[in-house]
PDB file of C-alpha atoms in Angstrom:
ATOM      1  CA  GLU A  16     209.663-134.558 -62.446  1.00  0.00           C
ATOM      2  CA  ALA A  17     207.844-132.108 -59.927  1.00  0.00           C
ATOM      3  CA  GLY A  18     205.204-133.820 -58.198  1.00  0.00           C
ATOM      4  CA  VAL A  19     201.918-132.363 -56.955  1.00  0.00           C
ATOM      5  CA  ALA A  20     201.687-129.391 -55.411  1.00  0.00           C
ATOM      6  CA  GLN A  21     199.065-128.273 -52.595  1.00  0.00           C
ATOM      7  CA  SER A  22     198.599-125.283 -50.471  1.00  0.00           C
ATOM      8  CA  PRO A  23     198.139-124.405 -47.651  1.00  0.00           C
ATOM      9  CA  ARG A  24     199.631-127.420 -45.877  1.00  0.00           C
ATOM     10  CA  TYR A  25     197.540-126.555 -42.904  1.00  0.00           C
ATOM     11  CA  LYS A  26     194.633-124.545 -42.025  1.00  0.00           C
ATOM     12  CA  ILE A  27     192.573-123.886 -38.796  1.00  0.00           C
ATOM     13  CA  ILE A  28     189.086-122.037 -39.479  1.00  0.00           C
ATOM     14  CA  GLU A  29     186.019-121.804 -37.044  1.00  0.00           C
ATOM     15  CA  LYS A  30     182.911-123.467 -38.033  1.00  0.00           C
ATOM     16  CA  ARG A  31     180.645-121.603 -40.890  1.00  0.00           C
ATOM     17  CA  GLN A  32     183.914-120.050 -41.883  1.00  0.00           C
ATOM     18  CA  SER A  33     184.725-120.609 -45.620  1.00  0.00           C
ATOM     19  CA  VAL A  34     188.506-122.398 -46.889  1.00  0.00           C
ATOM     20  CA  ALA A  35     189.980-122.750 -50.218  1.00  0.00           C
ATOM     21  CA  PHE A  36     192.440-125.287 -51.417  1.00  0.00           C
ATOM     22  CA  TRP A  37     194.595-125.085 -53.979  1.00  0.00           C
ATOM     23  CA  CYS A  38     196.278-127.903 -56.080  1.00  0.00           C
ATOM     24  CA  ASN A  39     198.614-127.848 -59.045  1.00  0.00           C
ATOM     25  CA  PRO A  40     198.875-131.537 -60.695  1.00  0.00           C
ATOM     26  CA  ILE A  41     201.738-133.129 -62.406  1.00  0.00           C
ATOM     27  CA  SER A  42     202.681-131.263 -65.947  1.00  0.00           C
ATOM     28  CA  GLY A  43     200.709-133.005 -68.525  1.00  0.00           C
ATOM     29  CA  HIS A  44     198.379-134.999 -66.338  1.00  0.00           C
ATOM     30  CA  ALA A  45     194.742-134.586 -67.868  1.00  0.00           C
ATOM     31  CA  THR A  46     193.001-136.112 -65.006  1.00  0.00           C
ATOM     32  CA  LEU A  47     192.699-134.449 -61.319  1.00  0.00           C
ATOM     33  CA  TYR A  48     191.447-135.806 -58.115  1.00  0.00           C
ATOM     34  CA  TRP A  49     190.345-134.506 -54.785  1.00  0.00           C
ATOM     35  CA  TYR A  50     190.271-136.717 -52.192  1.00  0.00           C
ATOM     36  CA  GLN A  51     188.952-136.207 -48.331  1.00  0.00           C
ATOM     37  CA  GLN A  52     191.001-138.405 -45.743  1.00  0.00           C
ATOM     38  CA  ILE A  53     189.540-138.441 -42.058  1.00  0.00           C
ATOM     39  CA  LEU A  54     191.885-139.566 -39.146  1.00  0.00           C
ATOM     40  CA  GLY A  55     192.381-143.233 -39.102  1.00  0.00           C
ATOM     41  CA  GLN A  56     190.469-143.725 -42.320  1.00  0.00           C
ATOM     42  CA  GLY A  57     191.226-144.173 -46.214  1.00  0.00           C
ATOM     43  CA  PRO A  58     190.878-141.647 -48.590  1.00  0.00           C
ATOM     44  CA  LYS A  59     187.346-140.929 -50.105  1.00  0.00           C
ATOM     45  CA  LEU A  60     187.130-139.316 -53.633  1.00  0.00           C
ATOM     46  CA  LEU A  61     185.384-135.902 -54.021  1.00  0.00           C
ATOM     47  CA  ILE A  62     185.571-135.098 -57.200  1.00  0.00           C
ATOM     48  CA  GLN A  63     187.399-135.988 -60.293  1.00  0.00           C
ATOM     49  CA  PHE A  64     188.186-133.974 -63.313  1.00  0.00           C
ATOM     50  CA  GLN A  65     189.073-134.608 -66.878  1.00  0.00           C
ATOM     51  CA  ASN A  66     190.630-131.627 -68.148  1.00  0.00           C
ATOM     52  CA  ASN A  67     188.311-129.156 -67.211  1.00  0.00           C
ATOM     53  CA  GLY A  68     185.403-131.299 -66.985  1.00  0.00           C
ATOM     54  CA  VAL A  69     183.678-133.172 -64.175  1.00  0.00           C
ATOM     55  CA  VAL A  70     183.973-136.941 -64.192  1.00  0.00           C
ATOM     56  CA  ASP A  71     182.368-137.909 -60.866  1.00  0.00           C
ATOM     57  CA  ASP A  72     181.243-135.384 -58.315  1.00  0.00           C
ATOM     58  CA  SER A  73     178.718-137.960 -56.683  1.00  0.00           C
ATOM     59  CA  GLN A  74     180.364-137.978 -53.270  1.00  0.00           C
ATOM     60  CA  LEU A  75     180.601-134.024 -53.327  1.00  0.00           C
ATOM     61  CA  PRO A  76     178.483-132.741 -50.503  1.00  0.00           C
ATOM     62  CA  LYS A  77     177.291-130.039 -53.070  1.00  0.00           C
ATOM     63  CA  ASP A  78     175.286-127.715 -50.683  1.00  0.00           C
ATOM     64  CA  ARG A  79     179.032-126.755 -49.240  1.00  0.00           C
ATOM     65  CA  PHE A  80     181.678-127.858 -51.408  1.00  0.00           C
ATOM     66  CA  SER A  81     182.783-126.421 -54.690  1.00  0.00           C
ATOM     67  CA  ALA A  82     185.635-126.970 -57.090  1.00  0.00           C
ATOM     68  CA  GLU A  83     186.851-125.821 -60.248  1.00  0.00           C
ATOM     69  CA  ARG A  84     189.823-126.475 -62.467  1.00  0.00           C
ATOM     70  CA  LEU A  85     190.502-123.497 -64.705  1.00  0.00           C
ATOM     71  CA  LYS A  86     191.414-124.012 -68.096  1.00  0.00           C
ATOM     72  CA  GLY A  87     192.437-128.076 -67.227  1.00  0.00           C
ATOM     73  CA  VAL A  88     195.421-127.200 -65.029  1.00  0.00           C
ATOM     74  CA  ASP A  89     195.149-126.037 -61.665  1.00  0.00           C
ATOM     75  CA  SER A  90     192.300-126.491 -59.493  1.00  0.00           C
ATOM     76  CA  THR A  91     190.802-125.214 -56.235  1.00  0.00           C
ATOM     77  CA  LEU A  92     188.418-126.843 -53.542  1.00  0.00           C
ATOM     78  CA  LYS A  93     186.361-124.442 -51.788  1.00  0.00           C
ATOM     79  CA  ILE A  94     184.210-125.413 -48.007  1.00  0.00           C
ATOM     80  CA  GLN A  95     181.341-122.821 -47.356  1.00  0.00           C
ATOM     81  CA  PRO A  96     180.198-122.795 -44.816  1.00  0.00           C
ATOM     82  CA  ALA A  97     182.586-125.315 -43.146  1.00  0.00           C
ATOM     83  CA  LYS A  98     181.389-127.788 -40.530  1.00  0.00           C
ATOM     84  CA  LEU A  99     183.211-129.467 -37.497  1.00  0.00           C
ATOM     85  CA  GLU A 100     183.054-132.997 -39.711  1.00  0.00           C
ATOM     86  CA  ASP A 101     185.141-131.240 -42.633  1.00  0.00           C
ATOM     87  CA  SER A 102     188.361-132.000 -40.349  1.00  0.00           C
ATOM     88  CA  ALA A 103     190.118-134.158 -42.494  1.00  0.00           C
ATOM     89  CA  VAL A 104     193.268-134.038 -44.660  1.00  0.00           C
ATOM     90  CA  TYR A 105     192.060-133.054 -48.513  1.00  0.00           C
ATOM     91  CA  LEU A 106     194.427-134.666 -51.027  1.00  0.00           C
ATOM     92  CA  CYS A 107     194.914-133.681 -54.315  1.00  0.00           C
ATOM     93  CA  ALA A 108     195.792-136.474 -57.019  1.00  0.00           C
ATOM     94  CA  SER A 109     196.407-136.493 -60.348  1.00  0.00           C
ATOM     95  CA  SER A 110     197.097-139.025 -63.545  1.00  0.00           C
ATOM     96  CA  LEU A 111     197.738-139.113 -67.105  1.00  0.00           C
ATOM     97  CA  GLU A 112     194.198-140.406 -68.244  1.00  0.00           C
ATOM     98  CA  SER A 113     191.608-141.853 -66.635  1.00  0.00           C
ATOM     99  CA  GLY A 114     190.045-144.857 -68.370  1.00  0.00           C
ATOM    100  CA  ARG A 115     193.578-146.383 -69.252  1.00  0.00           C
ATOM    101  CA  ASP A 116     194.064-149.789 -68.288  1.00  0.00           C
ATOM    102  CA  ARG A 117     197.190-148.978 -66.018  1.00  0.00           C
ATOM    103  CA  ASP A 118     195.889-145.507 -64.659  1.00  0.00           C
ATOM    104  CA  THR A 119     198.355-144.318 -61.726  1.00  0.00           C
ATOM    105  CA  GLN A 120     197.289-141.868 -59.286  1.00  0.00           C
ATOM    106  CA  TYR A 121     200.121-139.666 -57.941  1.00  0.00           C
ATOM    107  CA  PHE A 122     198.951-137.714 -54.421  1.00  0.00           C
ATOM    108  CA  GLY A 123     200.055-134.341 -53.316  1.00  0.00           C
ATOM    109  CA  PRO A 124     200.877-133.647 -49.319  1.00  0.00           C
ATOM    110  CA  GLY A 125     197.510-132.720 -48.538  1.00  0.00           C
ATOM    111  CA  THR A 126     195.916-130.114 -46.805  1.00  0.00           C
ATOM    112  CA  ARG A 127     195.131-130.570 -43.033  1.00  0.00           C
ATOM    113  CA  LEU A 128     192.261-128.785 -42.222  1.00  0.00           C
ATOM    114  CA  THR A 129     190.912-128.471 -38.836  1.00  0.00           C
ATOM    115  CA  VAL A 130     187.730-127.210 -38.013  1.00  0.00           C
ATOM    116  CA  LEU A 131     186.812-125.597 -34.462  1.00  0.00           C
TER     117      LEU A 131
ATOM    118  CA  GLN B  14     178.842-153.530 -45.374  1.00  0.00           C
ATOM    119  CA  LYS B  15     182.017-151.536 -46.984  1.00  0.00           C
ATOM    120  CA  GLU B  16     182.686-152.300 -49.930  1.00  0.00           C
ATOM    121  CA  VAL B  17     186.625-152.576 -49.190  1.00  0.00           C
ATOM    122  CA  GLU B  18     187.612-153.884 -45.690  1.00  0.00           C
ATOM    123  CA  GLN B  19     191.278-153.588 -44.136  1.00  0.00           C
ATOM    124  CA  ASP B  20     192.141-154.406 -40.447  1.00  0.00           C
ATOM    125  CA  PRO B  21     193.496-150.823 -38.909  1.00  0.00           C
ATOM    126  CA  GLY B  22     196.118-152.767 -36.759  1.00  0.00           C
ATOM    127  CA  PRO B  23     198.001-151.241 -35.276  1.00  0.00           C
ATOM    128  CA  LEU B  24     200.687-153.883 -36.504  1.00  0.00           C
ATOM    129  CA  SER B  25     203.843-153.903 -34.439  1.00  0.00           C
ATOM    130  CA  VAL B  26     206.621-156.193 -35.555  1.00  0.00           C
ATOM    131  CA  PRO B  27     210.241-156.753 -35.193  1.00  0.00           C
ATOM    132  CA  GLU B  28     213.021-155.578 -37.823  1.00  0.00           C
ATOM    133  CA  GLY B  29     213.475-158.217 -40.189  1.00  0.00           C
ATOM    134  CA  ALA B  30     210.098-160.061 -39.623  1.00  0.00           C
ATOM    135  CA  ILE B  31     207.495-161.029 -42.606  1.00  0.00           C
ATOM    136  CA  VAL B  32     204.873-158.480 -42.545  1.00  0.00           C
ATOM    137  CA  SER B  33     201.814-159.823 -44.173  1.00  0.00           C
ATOM    138  CA  LEU B  34     198.768-157.059 -44.776  1.00  0.00           C
ATOM    139  CA  ASN B  35     195.558-157.744 -45.981  1.00  0.00           C
ATOM    140  CA  CYS B  36     192.212-156.729 -47.527  1.00  0.00           C
ATOM    141  CA  THR B  37     188.629-158.213 -48.571  1.00  0.00           C
ATOM    142  CA  TYR B  38     186.555-156.551 -50.648  1.00  0.00           C
ATOM    143  CA  SER B  39     182.929-157.037 -51.850  1.00  0.00           C
ATOM    144  CA  ASN B  40     182.601-155.731 -55.373  1.00  0.00           C
ATOM    145  CA  SER B  41     183.344-158.580 -57.770  1.00  0.00           C
ATOM    146  CA  ALA B  42     183.510-155.775 -60.629  1.00  0.00           C
ATOM    147  CA  PHE B  43     187.145-154.847 -58.969  1.00  0.00           C
ATOM    148  CA  GLN B  44     190.104-155.633 -61.568  1.00  0.00           C
ATOM    149  CA  TYR B  45     192.695-153.469 -60.511  1.00  0.00           C
ATOM    150  CA  PHE B  46     194.196-153.715 -56.986  1.00  0.00           C
ATOM    151  CA  MET B  47     196.997-151.349 -55.586  1.00  0.00           C
ATOM    152  CA  TRP B  48     199.015-151.001 -52.216  1.00  0.00           C
ATOM    153  CA  TYR B  49     199.859-147.383 -51.343  1.00  0.00           C
ATOM    154  CA  ARG B  50     202.079-146.725 -48.779  1.00  0.00           C
ATOM    155  CA  GLN B  51     201.354-143.478 -46.324  1.00  0.00           C
ATOM    156  CA  TYR B  52     203.922-141.841 -44.039  1.00  0.00           C
ATOM    157  CA  SER B  53     202.944-139.400 -41.796  1.00  0.00           C
ATOM    158  CA  ARG B  54     201.686-136.151 -42.946  1.00  0.00           C
ATOM    159  CA  LYS B  55     202.511-137.042 -46.577  1.00  0.00           C
ATOM    160  CA  GLY B  56     200.393-137.997 -49.248  1.00  0.00           C
ATOM    161  CA  PRO B  57     199.957-142.049 -50.275  1.00  0.00           C
ATOM    162  CA  GLU B  58     202.433-142.920 -52.511  1.00  0.00           C
ATOM    163  CA  LEU B  59     202.021-146.435 -54.949  1.00  0.00           C
ATOM    164  CA  LEU B  60     203.505-149.346 -54.006  1.00  0.00           C
ATOM    165  CA  MET B  61     202.588-152.526 -56.191  1.00  0.00           C
ATOM    166  CA  TYR B  62     200.046-152.265 -58.944  1.00  0.00           C
ATOM    167  CA  THR B  63     198.358-155.585 -59.961  1.00  0.00           C
ATOM    168  CA  TYR B  64     195.564-156.793 -62.369  1.00  0.00           C
ATOM    169  CA  SER B  65     193.170-159.245 -61.781  1.00  0.00           C
ATOM    170  CA  SER B  66     194.559-162.832 -59.929  1.00  0.00           C
ATOM    171  CA  GLY B  67     198.006-163.578 -59.327  1.00  0.00           C
ATOM    172  CA  ASN B  68     201.071-162.843 -57.492  1.00  0.00           C
ATOM    173  CA  LYS B  69     203.645-160.069 -58.386  1.00  0.00           C
ATOM    174  CA  GLU B  70     207.162-159.499 -56.673  1.00  0.00           C
ATOM    175  CA  ASP B  71     209.079-156.150 -56.532  1.00  0.00           C
ATOM    176  CA  GLY B  72     212.432-156.453 -54.171  1.00  0.00           C
ATOM    177  CA  ARG B  73     210.998-157.203 -50.677  1.00  0.00           C
ATOM    178  CA  PHE B  74     207.490-156.559 -51.472  1.00  0.00           C
ATOM    179  CA  THR B  75     204.752-159.531 -53.198  1.00  0.00           C
ATOM    180  CA  ALA B  76     201.524-158.363 -53.842  1.00  0.00           C
ATOM    181  CA  GLN B  77     198.628-161.426 -54.000  1.00  0.00           C
ATOM    182  CA  VAL B  78     195.311-161.137 -55.474  1.00  0.00           C
ATOM    183  CA  ASP B  79     192.848-163.793 -54.983  1.00  0.00           C
ATOM    184  CA  LYS B  80     189.694-162.869 -56.855  1.00  0.00           C
ATOM    185  CA  SER B  81     187.794-166.229 -56.065  1.00  0.00           C
ATOM    186  CA  SER B  82     187.856-165.392 -52.352  1.00  0.00           C
ATOM    187  CA  LYS B  83     187.906-161.448 -53.007  1.00  0.00           C
ATOM    188  CA  TYR B  84     191.150-161.225 -50.825  1.00  0.00           C
ATOM    189  CA  ILE B  85     194.552-159.121 -51.544  1.00  0.00           C
ATOM    190  CA  SER B  86     197.745-159.560 -49.870  1.00  0.00           C
ATOM    191  CA  LEU B  87     201.042-157.396 -49.576  1.00  0.00           C
ATOM    192  CA  PHE B  88     203.954-159.220 -47.928  1.00  0.00           C
ATOM    193  CA  ILE B  89     206.975-157.497 -46.948  1.00  0.00           C
ATOM    194  CA  ARG B  90     209.813-159.492 -46.387  1.00  0.00           C
ATOM    195  CA  ASP B  91     213.358-158.721 -44.260  1.00  0.00           C
ATOM    196  CA  SER B  92     211.504-155.430 -42.747  1.00  0.00           C
ATOM    197  CA  GLN B  93     212.947-152.354 -42.185  1.00  0.00           C
ATOM    198  CA  PRO B  94     212.229-149.500 -39.781  1.00  0.00           C
ATOM    199  CA  SER B  95     211.858-147.633 -42.931  1.00  0.00           C
ATOM    200  CA  ASP B  96     208.906-149.612 -43.625  1.00  0.00           C
ATOM    201  CA  SER B  97     206.933-147.895 -40.513  1.00  0.00           C
ATOM    202  CA  ALA B  98     203.731-146.248 -42.363  1.00  0.00           C
ATOM    203  CA  THR B  99     200.386-147.002 -43.152  1.00  0.00           C
ATOM    204  CA  TYR B 100     199.312-149.089 -45.963  1.00  0.00           C
ATOM    205  CA  LEU B 101     196.477-148.714 -47.666  1.00  0.00           C
ATOM    206  CA  CYS B 102     194.872-151.203 -50.307  1.00  0.00           C
ATOM    207  CA  ALA B 103     193.109-149.702 -53.264  1.00  0.00           C
ATOM    208  CA  MET B 104     190.802-151.133 -56.143  1.00  0.00           C
ATOM    209  CA  ARG B 105     188.847-150.344 -59.120  1.00  0.00           C
ATOM    210  CA  GLY B 106     186.752-151.311 -61.973  1.00  0.00           C
ATOM    211  CA  PHE B 107     187.867-152.223 -65.387  1.00  0.00           C
ATOM    212  CA  GLN B 108     186.582-149.856 -67.638  1.00  0.00           C
ATOM    213  CA  GLY B 109     185.843-145.865 -67.980  1.00  0.00           C
ATOM    214  CA  ALA B 110     186.682-143.560 -65.125  1.00  0.00           C
ATOM    215  CA  GLN B 111     186.027-146.007 -62.617  1.00  0.00           C
ATOM    216  CA  LYS B 112     187.187-144.378 -59.287  1.00  0.00           C
ATOM    217  CA  LEU B 113     189.429-145.781 -56.872  1.00  0.00           C
ATOM    218  CA  VAL B 114     188.335-147.570 -53.421  1.00  0.00           C
ATOM    219  CA  PHE B 115     190.610-147.158 -50.682  1.00  0.00           C
ATOM    220  CA  GLY B 116     190.593-149.376 -47.569  1.00  0.00           C
ATOM    221  CA  GLN B 117     190.787-148.033 -44.295  1.00  0.00           C
ATOM    222  CA  GLY B 118     194.657-148.485 -43.720  1.00  0.00           C
ATOM    223  CA  THR B 119     197.284-150.522 -41.800  1.00  0.00           C
ATOM    224  CA  ARG B 120     199.249-148.424 -39.356  1.00  0.00           C
ATOM    225  CA  LEU B 121     202.719-150.682 -39.558  1.00  0.00           C
ATOM    226  CA  THR B 122     205.669-150.047 -37.057  1.00  0.00           C
ATOM    227  CA  ILE B 123     208.953-152.261 -37.506  1.00  0.00           C
ATOM    228  CA  ASN B 124     210.937-151.853 -34.237  1.00  0.00           C
ATOM    229  CA  PRO B 125     214.679-151.697 -34.761  1.00  0.00           C
TER     230      PRO B 125
END
């Protein structure tokens, strides 16, 4: 089965510019997650979707970050405007359905963002 | 205090050694415990998944959970150079859309 796809793999922008990342989850997976992984740290959840509804966005900096999941499949994460501290790897993950006892998240390769 | 603490290493051992990786946590609501392996410039991949206290073995890997001490471990036997990666512990609560909380990750190198 195909894994989680993300694009682009790398992005370099100037601070105050905008950037968008795209994620295509594993087919049939209802739940989609966006994580931020700063160098030397573990992934931190930014937002979780169940189908096309938001389940948890408590750690999403909503003044600059936004995300959507149209039709409950693909998702985009946007940063506008970017700050230096946004430099990180942005990981997308998907799972069959959150809340199940043995829910397993599968991660994509990530998008490495550098803000100059 | 972080919810999940993990020694970032780096840890370097010779091939064939037994490796022990550990995490401590503070949230007693955590019920599901996972270990992910992350190769350089790749996303994390699930290695082990355990529920509550006890041991789980899968090939050369053994995961242990001690809820009374809020301490989890991953043991790797007969370590191989291909095991060189960053190992992340992760955990979550029992019900609903409980988010995964990750440790910082331990960078492991197995030297041939």
